[in-house]
Short mmCIF file of C-alpha atoms and ligand atoms in Angstrom, two decimals:
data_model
loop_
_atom_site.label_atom_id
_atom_site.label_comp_id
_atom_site.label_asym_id
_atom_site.label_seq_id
_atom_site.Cartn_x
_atom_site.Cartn_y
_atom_site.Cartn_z
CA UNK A 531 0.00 0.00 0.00
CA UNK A 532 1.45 3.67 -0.82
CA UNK A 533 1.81 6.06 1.85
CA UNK A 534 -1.07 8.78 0.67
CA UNK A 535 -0.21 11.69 2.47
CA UNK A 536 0.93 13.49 -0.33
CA UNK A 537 -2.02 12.85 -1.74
CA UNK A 538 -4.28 13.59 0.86
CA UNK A 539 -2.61 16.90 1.47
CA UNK A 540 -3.11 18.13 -1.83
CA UNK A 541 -7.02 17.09 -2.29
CA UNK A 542 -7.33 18.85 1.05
CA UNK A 543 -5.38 22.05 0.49
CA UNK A 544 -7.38 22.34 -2.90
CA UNK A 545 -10.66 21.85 -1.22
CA UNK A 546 -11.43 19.48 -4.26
CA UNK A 547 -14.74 18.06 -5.09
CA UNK A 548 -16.28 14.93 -6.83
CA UNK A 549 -19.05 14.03 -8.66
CA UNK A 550 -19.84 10.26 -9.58
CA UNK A 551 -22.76 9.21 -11.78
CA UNK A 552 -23.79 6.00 -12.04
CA UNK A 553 -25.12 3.84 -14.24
CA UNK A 554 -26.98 0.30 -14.39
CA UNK A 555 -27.78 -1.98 -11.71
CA UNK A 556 -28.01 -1.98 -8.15
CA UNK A 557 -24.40 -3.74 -7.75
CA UNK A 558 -23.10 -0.78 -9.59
CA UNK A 559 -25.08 1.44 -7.26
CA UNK A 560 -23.66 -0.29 -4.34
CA UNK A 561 -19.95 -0.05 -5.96
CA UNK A 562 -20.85 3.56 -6.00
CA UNK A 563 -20.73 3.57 -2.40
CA UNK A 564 -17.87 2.54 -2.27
CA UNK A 565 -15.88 4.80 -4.38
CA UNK A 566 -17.85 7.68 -2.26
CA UNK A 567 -16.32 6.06 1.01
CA UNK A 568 -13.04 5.97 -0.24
CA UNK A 569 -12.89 9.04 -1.94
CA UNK A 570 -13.86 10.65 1.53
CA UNK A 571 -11.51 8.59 3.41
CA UNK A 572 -9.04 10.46 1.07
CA UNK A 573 -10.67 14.22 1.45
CA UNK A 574 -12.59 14.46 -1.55
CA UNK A 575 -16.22 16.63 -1.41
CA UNK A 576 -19.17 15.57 -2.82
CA UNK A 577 -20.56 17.84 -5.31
CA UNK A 578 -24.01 17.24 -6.68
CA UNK A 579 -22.71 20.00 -9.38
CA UNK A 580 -21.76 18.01 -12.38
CA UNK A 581 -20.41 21.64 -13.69
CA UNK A 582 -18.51 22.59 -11.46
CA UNK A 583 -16.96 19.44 -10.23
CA UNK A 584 -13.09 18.88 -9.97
CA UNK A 585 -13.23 15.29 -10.18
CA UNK A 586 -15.92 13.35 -12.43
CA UNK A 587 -16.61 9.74 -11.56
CA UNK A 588 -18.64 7.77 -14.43
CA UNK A 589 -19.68 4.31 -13.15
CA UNK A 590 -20.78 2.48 -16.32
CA UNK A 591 -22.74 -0.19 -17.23
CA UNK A 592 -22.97 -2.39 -20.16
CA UNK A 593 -25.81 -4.52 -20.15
CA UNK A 594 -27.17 -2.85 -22.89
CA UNK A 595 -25.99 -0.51 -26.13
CA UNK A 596 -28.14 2.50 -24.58
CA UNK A 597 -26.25 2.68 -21.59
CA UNK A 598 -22.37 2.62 -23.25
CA UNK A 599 -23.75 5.91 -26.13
CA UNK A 600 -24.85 7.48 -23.08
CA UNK A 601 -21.59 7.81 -21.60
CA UNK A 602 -19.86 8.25 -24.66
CA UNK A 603 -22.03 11.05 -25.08
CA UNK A 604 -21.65 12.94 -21.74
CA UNK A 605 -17.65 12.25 -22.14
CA UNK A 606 -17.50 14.76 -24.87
CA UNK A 607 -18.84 17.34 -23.18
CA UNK A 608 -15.79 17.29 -20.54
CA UNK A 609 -12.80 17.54 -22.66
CA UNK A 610 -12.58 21.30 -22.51
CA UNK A 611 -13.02 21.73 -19.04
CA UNK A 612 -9.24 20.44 -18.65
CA UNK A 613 -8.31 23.92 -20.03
CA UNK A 614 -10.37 25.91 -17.46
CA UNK A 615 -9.42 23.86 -14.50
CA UNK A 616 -5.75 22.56 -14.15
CA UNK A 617 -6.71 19.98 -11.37
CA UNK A 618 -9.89 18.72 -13.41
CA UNK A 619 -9.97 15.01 -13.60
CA UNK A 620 -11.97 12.78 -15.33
CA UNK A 621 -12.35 8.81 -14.21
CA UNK A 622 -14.20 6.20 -15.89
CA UNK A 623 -14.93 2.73 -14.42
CA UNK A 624 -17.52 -0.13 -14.18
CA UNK A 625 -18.59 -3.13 -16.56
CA UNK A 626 -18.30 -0.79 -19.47
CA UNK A 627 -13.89 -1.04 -18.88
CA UNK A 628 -13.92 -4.48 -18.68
CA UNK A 629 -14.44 -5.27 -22.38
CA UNK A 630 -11.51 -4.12 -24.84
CA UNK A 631 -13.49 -2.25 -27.37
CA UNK A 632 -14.43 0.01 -25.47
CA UNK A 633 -10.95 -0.07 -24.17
CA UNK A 634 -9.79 0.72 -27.58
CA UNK A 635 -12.49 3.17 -28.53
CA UNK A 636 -10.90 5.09 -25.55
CA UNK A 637 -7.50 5.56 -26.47
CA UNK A 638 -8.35 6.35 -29.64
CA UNK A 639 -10.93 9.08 -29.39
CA UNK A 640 -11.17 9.98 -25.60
CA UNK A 641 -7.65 9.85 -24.43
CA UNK A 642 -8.41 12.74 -21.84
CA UNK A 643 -9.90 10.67 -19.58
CA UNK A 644 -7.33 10.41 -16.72
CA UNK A 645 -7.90 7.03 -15.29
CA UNK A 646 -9.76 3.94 -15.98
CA UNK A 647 -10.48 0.90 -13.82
CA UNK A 648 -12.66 -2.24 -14.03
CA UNK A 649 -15.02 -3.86 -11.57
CA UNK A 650 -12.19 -5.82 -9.43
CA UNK A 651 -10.01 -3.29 -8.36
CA UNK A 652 -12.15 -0.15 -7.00
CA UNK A 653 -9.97 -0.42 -3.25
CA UNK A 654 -7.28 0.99 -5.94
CA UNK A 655 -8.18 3.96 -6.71
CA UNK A 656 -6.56 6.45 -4.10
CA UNK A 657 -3.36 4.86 -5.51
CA UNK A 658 -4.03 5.57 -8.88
CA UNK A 659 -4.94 9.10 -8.13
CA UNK A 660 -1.76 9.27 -6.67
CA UNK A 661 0.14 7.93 -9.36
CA UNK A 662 -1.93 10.06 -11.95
CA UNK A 663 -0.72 12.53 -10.16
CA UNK A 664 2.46 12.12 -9.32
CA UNK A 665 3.38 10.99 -12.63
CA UNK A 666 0.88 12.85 -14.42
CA UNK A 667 0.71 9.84 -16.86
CA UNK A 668 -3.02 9.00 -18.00
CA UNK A 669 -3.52 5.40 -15.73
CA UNK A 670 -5.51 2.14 -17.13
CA UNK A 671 -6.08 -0.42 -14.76
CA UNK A 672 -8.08 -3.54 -15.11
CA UNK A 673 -7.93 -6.64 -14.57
CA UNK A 674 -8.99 -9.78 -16.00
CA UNK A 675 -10.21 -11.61 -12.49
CA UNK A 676 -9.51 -11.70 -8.94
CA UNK A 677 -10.33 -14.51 -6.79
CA UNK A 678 -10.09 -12.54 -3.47
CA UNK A 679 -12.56 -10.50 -2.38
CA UNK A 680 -11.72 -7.00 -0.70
CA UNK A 681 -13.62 -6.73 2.84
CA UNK A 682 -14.34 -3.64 4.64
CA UNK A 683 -13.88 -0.85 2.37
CA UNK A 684 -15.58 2.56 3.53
CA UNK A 685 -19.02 3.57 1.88
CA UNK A 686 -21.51 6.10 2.61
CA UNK A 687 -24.50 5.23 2.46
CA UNK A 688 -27.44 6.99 0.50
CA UNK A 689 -30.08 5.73 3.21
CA UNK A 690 -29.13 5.56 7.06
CA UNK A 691 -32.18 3.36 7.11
CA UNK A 692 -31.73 0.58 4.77
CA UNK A 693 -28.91 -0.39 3.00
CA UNK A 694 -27.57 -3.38 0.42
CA UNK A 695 -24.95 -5.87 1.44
CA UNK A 696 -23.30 -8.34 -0.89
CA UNK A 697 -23.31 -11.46 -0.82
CA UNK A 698 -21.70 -12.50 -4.11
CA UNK A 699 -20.13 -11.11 -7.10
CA UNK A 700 -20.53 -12.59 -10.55
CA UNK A 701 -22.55 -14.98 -12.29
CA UNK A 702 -21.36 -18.84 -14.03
CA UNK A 703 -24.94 -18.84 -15.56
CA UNK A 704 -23.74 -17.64 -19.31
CA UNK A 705 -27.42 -16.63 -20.80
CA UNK A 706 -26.55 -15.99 -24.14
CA UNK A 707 -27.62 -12.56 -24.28
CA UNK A 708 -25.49 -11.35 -21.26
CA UNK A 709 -22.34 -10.08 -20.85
CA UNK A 710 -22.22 -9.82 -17.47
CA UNK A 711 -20.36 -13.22 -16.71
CA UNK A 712 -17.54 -11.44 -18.75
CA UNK A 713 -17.20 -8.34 -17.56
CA UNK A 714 -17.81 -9.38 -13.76
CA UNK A 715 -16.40 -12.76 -13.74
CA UNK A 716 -16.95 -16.22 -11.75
CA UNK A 717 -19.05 -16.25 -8.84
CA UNK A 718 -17.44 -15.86 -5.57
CA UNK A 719 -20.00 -15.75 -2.48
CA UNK A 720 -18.60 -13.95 0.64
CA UNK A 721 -17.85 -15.88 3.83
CA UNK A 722 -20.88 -15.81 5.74
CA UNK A 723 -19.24 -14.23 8.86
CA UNK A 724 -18.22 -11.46 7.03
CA UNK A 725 -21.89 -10.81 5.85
CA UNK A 726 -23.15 -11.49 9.21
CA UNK A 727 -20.79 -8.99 10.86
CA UNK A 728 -21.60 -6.35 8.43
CA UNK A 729 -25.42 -6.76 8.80
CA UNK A 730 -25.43 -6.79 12.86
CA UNK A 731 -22.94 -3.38 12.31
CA UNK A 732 -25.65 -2.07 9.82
CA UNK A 733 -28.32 -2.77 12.24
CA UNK A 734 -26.54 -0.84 15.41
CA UNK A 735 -25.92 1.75 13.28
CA UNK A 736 -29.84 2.00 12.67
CA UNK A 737 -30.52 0.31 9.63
CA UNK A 738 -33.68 -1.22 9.28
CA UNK A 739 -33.91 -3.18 5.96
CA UNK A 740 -31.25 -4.70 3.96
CA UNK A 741 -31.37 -6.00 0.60
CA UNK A 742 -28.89 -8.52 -0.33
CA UNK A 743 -27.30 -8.44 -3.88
CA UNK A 744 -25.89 -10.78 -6.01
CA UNK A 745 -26.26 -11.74 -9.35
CA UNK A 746 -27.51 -15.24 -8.72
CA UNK A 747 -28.28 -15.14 -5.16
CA UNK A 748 -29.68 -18.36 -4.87
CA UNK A 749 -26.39 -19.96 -5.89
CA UNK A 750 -24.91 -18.39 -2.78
CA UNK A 751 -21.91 -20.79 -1.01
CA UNK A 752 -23.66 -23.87 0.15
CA UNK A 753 -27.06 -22.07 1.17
CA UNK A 754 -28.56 -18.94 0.02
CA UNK A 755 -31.84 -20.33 2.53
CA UNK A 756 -29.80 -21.04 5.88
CA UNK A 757 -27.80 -17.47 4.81
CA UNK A 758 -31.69 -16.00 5.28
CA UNK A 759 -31.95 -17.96 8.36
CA UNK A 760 -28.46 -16.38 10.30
CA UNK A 761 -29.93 -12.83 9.00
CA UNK A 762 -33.29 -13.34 10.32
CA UNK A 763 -31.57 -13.96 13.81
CA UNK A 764 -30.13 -9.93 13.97
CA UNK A 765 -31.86 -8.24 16.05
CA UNK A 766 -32.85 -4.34 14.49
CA UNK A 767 -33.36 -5.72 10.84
CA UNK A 768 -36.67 -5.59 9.90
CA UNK A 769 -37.14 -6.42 6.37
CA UNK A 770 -34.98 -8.20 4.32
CA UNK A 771 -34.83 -8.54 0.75
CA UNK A 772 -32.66 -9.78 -2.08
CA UNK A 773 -32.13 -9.87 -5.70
CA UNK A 774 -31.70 -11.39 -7.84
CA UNK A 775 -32.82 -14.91 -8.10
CA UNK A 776 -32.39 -17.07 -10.24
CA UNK A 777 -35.63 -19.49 -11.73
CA UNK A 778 -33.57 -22.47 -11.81
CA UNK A 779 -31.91 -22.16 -8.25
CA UNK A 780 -35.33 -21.02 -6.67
CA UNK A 781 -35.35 -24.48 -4.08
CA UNK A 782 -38.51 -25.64 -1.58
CA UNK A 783 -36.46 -24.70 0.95
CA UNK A 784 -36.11 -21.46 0.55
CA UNK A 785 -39.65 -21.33 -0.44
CA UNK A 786 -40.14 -21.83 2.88
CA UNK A 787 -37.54 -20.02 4.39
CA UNK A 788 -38.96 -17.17 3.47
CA UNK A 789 -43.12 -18.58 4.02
CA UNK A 790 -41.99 -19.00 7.62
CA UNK A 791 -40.08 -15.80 8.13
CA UNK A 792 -41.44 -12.41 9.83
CA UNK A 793 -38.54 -10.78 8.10
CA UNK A 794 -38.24 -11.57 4.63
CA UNK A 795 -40.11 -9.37 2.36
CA UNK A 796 -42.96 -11.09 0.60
CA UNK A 797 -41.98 -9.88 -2.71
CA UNK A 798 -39.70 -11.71 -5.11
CA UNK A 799 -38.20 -10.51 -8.34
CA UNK A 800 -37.96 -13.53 -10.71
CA UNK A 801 -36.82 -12.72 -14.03
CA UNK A 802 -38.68 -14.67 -16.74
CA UNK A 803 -36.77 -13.21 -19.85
CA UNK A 804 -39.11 -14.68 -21.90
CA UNK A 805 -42.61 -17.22 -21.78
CA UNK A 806 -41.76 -19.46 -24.78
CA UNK A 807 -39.77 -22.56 -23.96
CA UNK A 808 -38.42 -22.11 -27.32
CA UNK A 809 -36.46 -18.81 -26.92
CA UNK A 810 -35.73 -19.94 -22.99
CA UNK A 811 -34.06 -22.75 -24.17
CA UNK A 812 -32.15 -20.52 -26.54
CA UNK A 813 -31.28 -18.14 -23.81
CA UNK A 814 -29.54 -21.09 -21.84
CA UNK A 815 -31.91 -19.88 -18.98
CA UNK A 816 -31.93 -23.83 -18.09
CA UNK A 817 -35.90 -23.68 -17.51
CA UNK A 818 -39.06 -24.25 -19.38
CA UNK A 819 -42.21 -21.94 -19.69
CA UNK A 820 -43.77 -24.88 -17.42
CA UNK A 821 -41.06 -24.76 -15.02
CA UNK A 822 -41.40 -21.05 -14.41
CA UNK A 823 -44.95 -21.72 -14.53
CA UNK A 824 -44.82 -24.29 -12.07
CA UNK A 825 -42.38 -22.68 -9.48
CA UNK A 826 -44.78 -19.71 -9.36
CA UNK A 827 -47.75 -21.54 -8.32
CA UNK A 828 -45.61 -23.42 -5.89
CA UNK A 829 -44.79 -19.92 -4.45
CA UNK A 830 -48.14 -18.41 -4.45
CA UNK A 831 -49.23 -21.48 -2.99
CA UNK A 832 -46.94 -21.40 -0.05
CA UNK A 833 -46.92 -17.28 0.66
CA UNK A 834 -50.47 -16.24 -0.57
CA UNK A 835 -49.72 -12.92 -0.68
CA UNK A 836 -46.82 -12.36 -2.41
CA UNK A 837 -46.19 -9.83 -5.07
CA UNK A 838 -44.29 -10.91 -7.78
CA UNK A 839 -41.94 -8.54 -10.37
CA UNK A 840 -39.39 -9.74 -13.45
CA UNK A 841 -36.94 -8.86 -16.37
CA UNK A 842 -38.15 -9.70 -20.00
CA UNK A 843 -36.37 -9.12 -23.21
CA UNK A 844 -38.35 -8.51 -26.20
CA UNK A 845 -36.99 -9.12 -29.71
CA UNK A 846 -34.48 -12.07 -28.76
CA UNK A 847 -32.85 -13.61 -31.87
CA UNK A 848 -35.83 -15.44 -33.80
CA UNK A 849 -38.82 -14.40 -31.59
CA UNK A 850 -41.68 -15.06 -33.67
CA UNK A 851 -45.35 -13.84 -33.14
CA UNK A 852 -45.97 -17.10 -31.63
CA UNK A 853 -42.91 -16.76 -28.98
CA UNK A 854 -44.51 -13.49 -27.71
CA UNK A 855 -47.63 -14.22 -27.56
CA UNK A 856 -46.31 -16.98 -24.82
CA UNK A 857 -44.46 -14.09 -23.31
CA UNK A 858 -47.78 -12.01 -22.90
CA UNK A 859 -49.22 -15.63 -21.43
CA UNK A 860 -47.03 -15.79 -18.90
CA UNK A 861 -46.99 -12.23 -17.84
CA UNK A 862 -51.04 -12.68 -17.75
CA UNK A 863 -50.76 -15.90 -15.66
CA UNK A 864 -48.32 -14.70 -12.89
CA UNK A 865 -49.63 -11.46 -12.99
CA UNK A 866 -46.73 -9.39 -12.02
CA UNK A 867 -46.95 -6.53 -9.86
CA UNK A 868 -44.14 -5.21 -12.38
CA UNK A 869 -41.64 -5.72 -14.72
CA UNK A 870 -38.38 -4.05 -16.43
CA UNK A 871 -38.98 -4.55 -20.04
CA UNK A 872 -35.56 -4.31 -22.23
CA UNK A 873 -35.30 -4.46 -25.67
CA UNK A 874 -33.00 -6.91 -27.00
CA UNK A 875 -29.85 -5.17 -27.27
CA UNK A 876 -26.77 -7.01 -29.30
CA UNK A 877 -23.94 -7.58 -26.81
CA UNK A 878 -20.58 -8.49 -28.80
CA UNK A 879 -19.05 -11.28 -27.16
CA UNK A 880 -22.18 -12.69 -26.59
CA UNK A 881 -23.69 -15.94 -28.30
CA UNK A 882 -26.85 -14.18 -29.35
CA UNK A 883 -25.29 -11.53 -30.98
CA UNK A 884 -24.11 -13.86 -33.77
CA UNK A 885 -27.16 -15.84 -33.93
CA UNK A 886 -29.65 -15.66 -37.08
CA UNK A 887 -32.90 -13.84 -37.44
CA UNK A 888 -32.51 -10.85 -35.16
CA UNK A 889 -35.90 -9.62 -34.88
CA UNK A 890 -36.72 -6.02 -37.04
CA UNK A 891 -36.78 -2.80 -34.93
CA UNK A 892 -40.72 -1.75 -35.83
CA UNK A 893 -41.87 -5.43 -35.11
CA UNK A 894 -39.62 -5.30 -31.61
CA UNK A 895 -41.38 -1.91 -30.80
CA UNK A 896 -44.60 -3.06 -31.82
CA UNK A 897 -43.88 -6.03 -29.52
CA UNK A 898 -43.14 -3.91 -26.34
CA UNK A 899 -45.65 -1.38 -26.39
CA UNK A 900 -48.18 -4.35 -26.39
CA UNK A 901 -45.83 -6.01 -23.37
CA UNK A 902 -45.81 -2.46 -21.29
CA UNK A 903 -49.56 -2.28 -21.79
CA UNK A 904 -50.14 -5.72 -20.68
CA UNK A 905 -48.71 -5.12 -17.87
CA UNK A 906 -49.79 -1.90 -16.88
CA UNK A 907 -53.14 -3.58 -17.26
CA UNK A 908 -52.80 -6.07 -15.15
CA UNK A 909 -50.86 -3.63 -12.65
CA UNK A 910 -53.36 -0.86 -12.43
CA UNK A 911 -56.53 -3.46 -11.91
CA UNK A 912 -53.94 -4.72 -8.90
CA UNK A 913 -53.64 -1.08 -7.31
CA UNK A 914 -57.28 -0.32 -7.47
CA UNK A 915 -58.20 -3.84 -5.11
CA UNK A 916 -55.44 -1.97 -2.69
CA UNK A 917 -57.69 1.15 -1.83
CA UNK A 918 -59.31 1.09 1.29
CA UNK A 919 -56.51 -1.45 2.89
CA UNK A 920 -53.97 -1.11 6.09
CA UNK A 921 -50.61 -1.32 4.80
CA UNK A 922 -47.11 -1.02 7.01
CA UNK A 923 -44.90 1.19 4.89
CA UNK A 924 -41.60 2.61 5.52
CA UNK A 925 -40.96 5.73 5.01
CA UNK A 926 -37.76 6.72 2.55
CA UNK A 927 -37.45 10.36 1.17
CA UNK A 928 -39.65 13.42 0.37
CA UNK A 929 -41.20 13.22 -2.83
CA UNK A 930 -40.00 15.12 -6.22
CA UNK A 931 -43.18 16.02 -7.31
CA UNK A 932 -44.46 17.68 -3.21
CA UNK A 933 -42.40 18.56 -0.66
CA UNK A 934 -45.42 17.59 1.86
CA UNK A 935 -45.40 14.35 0.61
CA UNK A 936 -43.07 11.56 1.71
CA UNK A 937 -42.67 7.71 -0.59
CA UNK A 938 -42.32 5.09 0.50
CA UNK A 939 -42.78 1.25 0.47
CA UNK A 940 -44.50 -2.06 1.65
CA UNK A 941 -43.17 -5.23 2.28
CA UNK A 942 -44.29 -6.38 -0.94
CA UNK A 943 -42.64 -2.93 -2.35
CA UNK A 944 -45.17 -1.44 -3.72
CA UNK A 945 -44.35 2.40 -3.99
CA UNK A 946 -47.22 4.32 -1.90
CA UNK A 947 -47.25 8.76 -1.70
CA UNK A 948 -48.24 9.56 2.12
CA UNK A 949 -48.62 13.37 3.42
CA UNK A 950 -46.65 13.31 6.23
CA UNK A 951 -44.09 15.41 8.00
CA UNK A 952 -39.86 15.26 7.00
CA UNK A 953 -38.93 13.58 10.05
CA UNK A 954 -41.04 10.40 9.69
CA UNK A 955 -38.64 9.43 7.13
CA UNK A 956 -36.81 6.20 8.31
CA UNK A 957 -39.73 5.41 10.34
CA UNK A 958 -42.19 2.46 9.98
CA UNK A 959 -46.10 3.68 9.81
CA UNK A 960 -49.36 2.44 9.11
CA UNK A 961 -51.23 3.80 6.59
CA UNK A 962 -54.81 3.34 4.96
CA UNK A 963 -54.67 3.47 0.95
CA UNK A 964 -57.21 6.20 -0.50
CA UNK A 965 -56.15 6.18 -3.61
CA UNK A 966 -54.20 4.26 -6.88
CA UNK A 967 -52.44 5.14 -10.08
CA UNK A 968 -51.04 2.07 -12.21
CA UNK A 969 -47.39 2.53 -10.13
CA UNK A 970 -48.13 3.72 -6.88
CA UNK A 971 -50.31 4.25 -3.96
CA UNK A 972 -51.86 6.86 -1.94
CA UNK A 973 -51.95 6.83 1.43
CA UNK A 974 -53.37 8.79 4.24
CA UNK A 975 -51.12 7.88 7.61
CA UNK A 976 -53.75 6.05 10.23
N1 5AD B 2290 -30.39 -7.02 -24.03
C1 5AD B 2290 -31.49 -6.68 -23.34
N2 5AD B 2290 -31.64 -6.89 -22.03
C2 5AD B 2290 -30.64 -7.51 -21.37
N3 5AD B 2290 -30.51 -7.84 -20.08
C3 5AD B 2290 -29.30 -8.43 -19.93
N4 5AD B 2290 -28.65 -8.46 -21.09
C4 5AD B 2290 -29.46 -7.89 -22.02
C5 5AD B 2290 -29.36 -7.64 -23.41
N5 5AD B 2290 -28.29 -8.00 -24.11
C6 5AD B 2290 -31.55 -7.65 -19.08
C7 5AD B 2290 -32.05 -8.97 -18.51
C8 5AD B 2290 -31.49 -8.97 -17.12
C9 5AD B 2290 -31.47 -7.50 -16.81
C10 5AD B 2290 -30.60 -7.09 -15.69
O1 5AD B 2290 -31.03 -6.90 -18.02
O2 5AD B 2290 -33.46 -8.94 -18.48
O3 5AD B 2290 -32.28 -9.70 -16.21
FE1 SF4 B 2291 -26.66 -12.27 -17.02
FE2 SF4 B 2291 -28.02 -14.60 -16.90
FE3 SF4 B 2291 -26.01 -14.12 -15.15
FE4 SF4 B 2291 -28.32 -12.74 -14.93
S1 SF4 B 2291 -28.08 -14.98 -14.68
S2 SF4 B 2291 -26.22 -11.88 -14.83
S3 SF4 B 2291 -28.93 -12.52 -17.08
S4 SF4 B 2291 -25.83 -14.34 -17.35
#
């Protein structure tokens, strides 16, 4: 480890500020966290000020094309701002680095940015300031794996409330659309004591509900269901939840883990990706329309009042009409509470990506506005049943369209509006619904 005094001194004597954006999932959200902590620890301020910023932070995602012209986008807006500010930097890291076209794409047309590093190394990055700095050489670091994974780094925390943890990084599963098993690796679960030990921590510090992240959860170590149980035992958490699972992993056991828990949130997100067998099977998602079918009932039978949510991709290679239609089947049978619908976006690298018959833009549109209508459907007709009911919500932050109005959520996370004073927030009330739109509640506190 470098002595970072040096360093220190000068972020502090400059009174320099940061601003990260991120981008993507809730693992990079988390990551986020992180690089807030440690640029802290160092003496960094957090700017919300994207302009006037000394320090920009992108945290990228790649899941999908969208996501990578996005950034490429805002990164030409920054170049100039080296002139006007000698100690402007500009750092770029997340899934995005991890592939080598974009890499490439980079050096060749971007090679302002200052420093770039992947999704392993993030506990690096005082030391490449420091050598950026020192040096004043531009600094790319990533690498390819690493098997070890880096406990106890600082993070601040958005929420003092609730908070994720996680539990494992990575994904073996390989569905042939995703590049995320390339650009985050192997799985690799954390020891339980050292999620244990951060959760109890969490929970003296005040945190009330957790939500445990992974990309396959249910693949955790030997037992993603006795993990739930040790949790349940900490006194101060509340609710627990988790994402994401995994169809194929989803076992009796921790069917009934959760059935038999007065922790665990009653709400599951279970990405379906698509209803026909067909396309499942060439998704490598390892489970039939049945199957999914099937493990839903089992769930609804066991926890009748669960709310369900999911992923699905429209416009996988060689979708037909008939492929859809079993998508739209599904989503009707399950009845989701809701869904993230993505278009099919063509990951290079991937298997899809070179597989025939990728599905035409207007019929893909076509296809999800039909999807998002479905759903909001089947949503709204679930809202309106909720008016006139008790619900337990917890309170999270004032809402962006009325200050006098505070959001927040029930167990089953459904997103309910509530007039009530600032400092409620953080604090569990009861509330009776008087009113519902096709994504949230109204609430009136009891
Ligand atoms: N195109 C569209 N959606 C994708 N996802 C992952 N890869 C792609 C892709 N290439 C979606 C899946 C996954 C969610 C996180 O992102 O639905 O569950
Ligand atoms: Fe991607 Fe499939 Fe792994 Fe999820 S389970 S991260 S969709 S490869």
């Amino acid at each position: 480890m470098q002595n970072l005094d040096k360093l220190e001194n000068y972020i502090r004597e400059e009174g320099l500020t940061y601003f990260i954006a991120t981008f993507g999932c809730q693992m990079n959200a988390h990551d986020s966290e992180k690089i807030e902590g440690i640029l802290t620890d160092i003496g960094y301020q957090k700017t919300d000020s994207e302009k006037t910023a000394d320090f920009i932070i992108y945290n990228t995602c790649c899941v999908r094309e969208n996501a990578e012209l996005k950034i490429f986008g805002k990164l030409g807006h920054l170049k100039s701002r080296k002139s006007k500010n000698p100690n402007f930097m500009v750092a770029l890291c997340g899934c995005m680095m991890q592939q080598d076209v974009v890499l490439n794409t980079l050096k060749k047309s971007y090679n302002f940015v200052d420093i770039i590093f992947g999704t392993y190394n993030i506990y690096k990055l005082p030391e490449l300031l420091q050598t950026r700095i020192e040096t004043g050489d531009k600094i790319i670091d990533i690498w390819e794996t690493h098997e070890e994974i880096v406990e106890d780094l600082p993070s601040i925390r958005k929420y003092n409330f609730k908070s994720c943890v996680n539990i494992m990084y990575g994904c073996n599963n390989f569905c042939t659309y995703c590049i995320v098993p390339y650009v985050r690796g192997r799985e690799r679960s954390r020891e339980i004591t050292d999620i244990i030990n951060q959760v109890q921590n969490l929970a003296n510090d005040g945190v009330k509900e957790i939500m445990l992240l992974g990309q396959n959860v249910n693949s955790y170590s030997n037992s993603f269901a006795s993990l739930l149980k040790s949790i349940e035992n900490i006194n101060g958490i509340e609710r627990i939840r988790f994402m994401t699972p995994h169809p194929k992993d989803f076992s009796d056991e921790l069917i009934e883990v959760i059935a038999n828990s007065k922790k665990i949130c009653k709400s599951i997100h279970l990405p379906v990706q698509s209803g026909s067998t067909n396309i499942l099977n060439k998704m490598n998602r390892v489970y039939t329309k049945e199957d999914y079918l099937t493990l839903v009932d089992k769930i609804k039978r066991a926890i009748p009042d669960i709310t369900l949510t999911t992923d699905i991709i429209v416009g996988f290679p060689g979708e037909t009409a008939e492929d859809f239609n079993e998508t739209l089947d599904v989503v009707k049978k399950v009845g989701y509470l809701s869904a993230f619908t993505f278009i099919y976006s063509k990951r290079t690298g991937t298997p899809a990506a070179t597989m025939k018959n990728q599905v035409d833009e207007d019929t893909i549109k076509k296809r999800f506005n039909t999807l998002v209508e479905t759903l909001d459907d089947i949503s709204a007709e679930f809202m309106h049943k909720q008016i006139g009911k008790l619900y337990k919500i917890l309170l999270e932050e004032v809402s962006k369209n009325d200050k006098q109005v505070l959001s927040g959520r029930t167990d089953s996370g459904i997103l309910v509006h509530v007039k009530a004073p600032e400092n409620l927030i953080g604090q569990f009330v009861d509330v009776t619904i008087i009113d519902a739109k096709t994504h949230y509640l109204t609430g009136q506190l009891y």
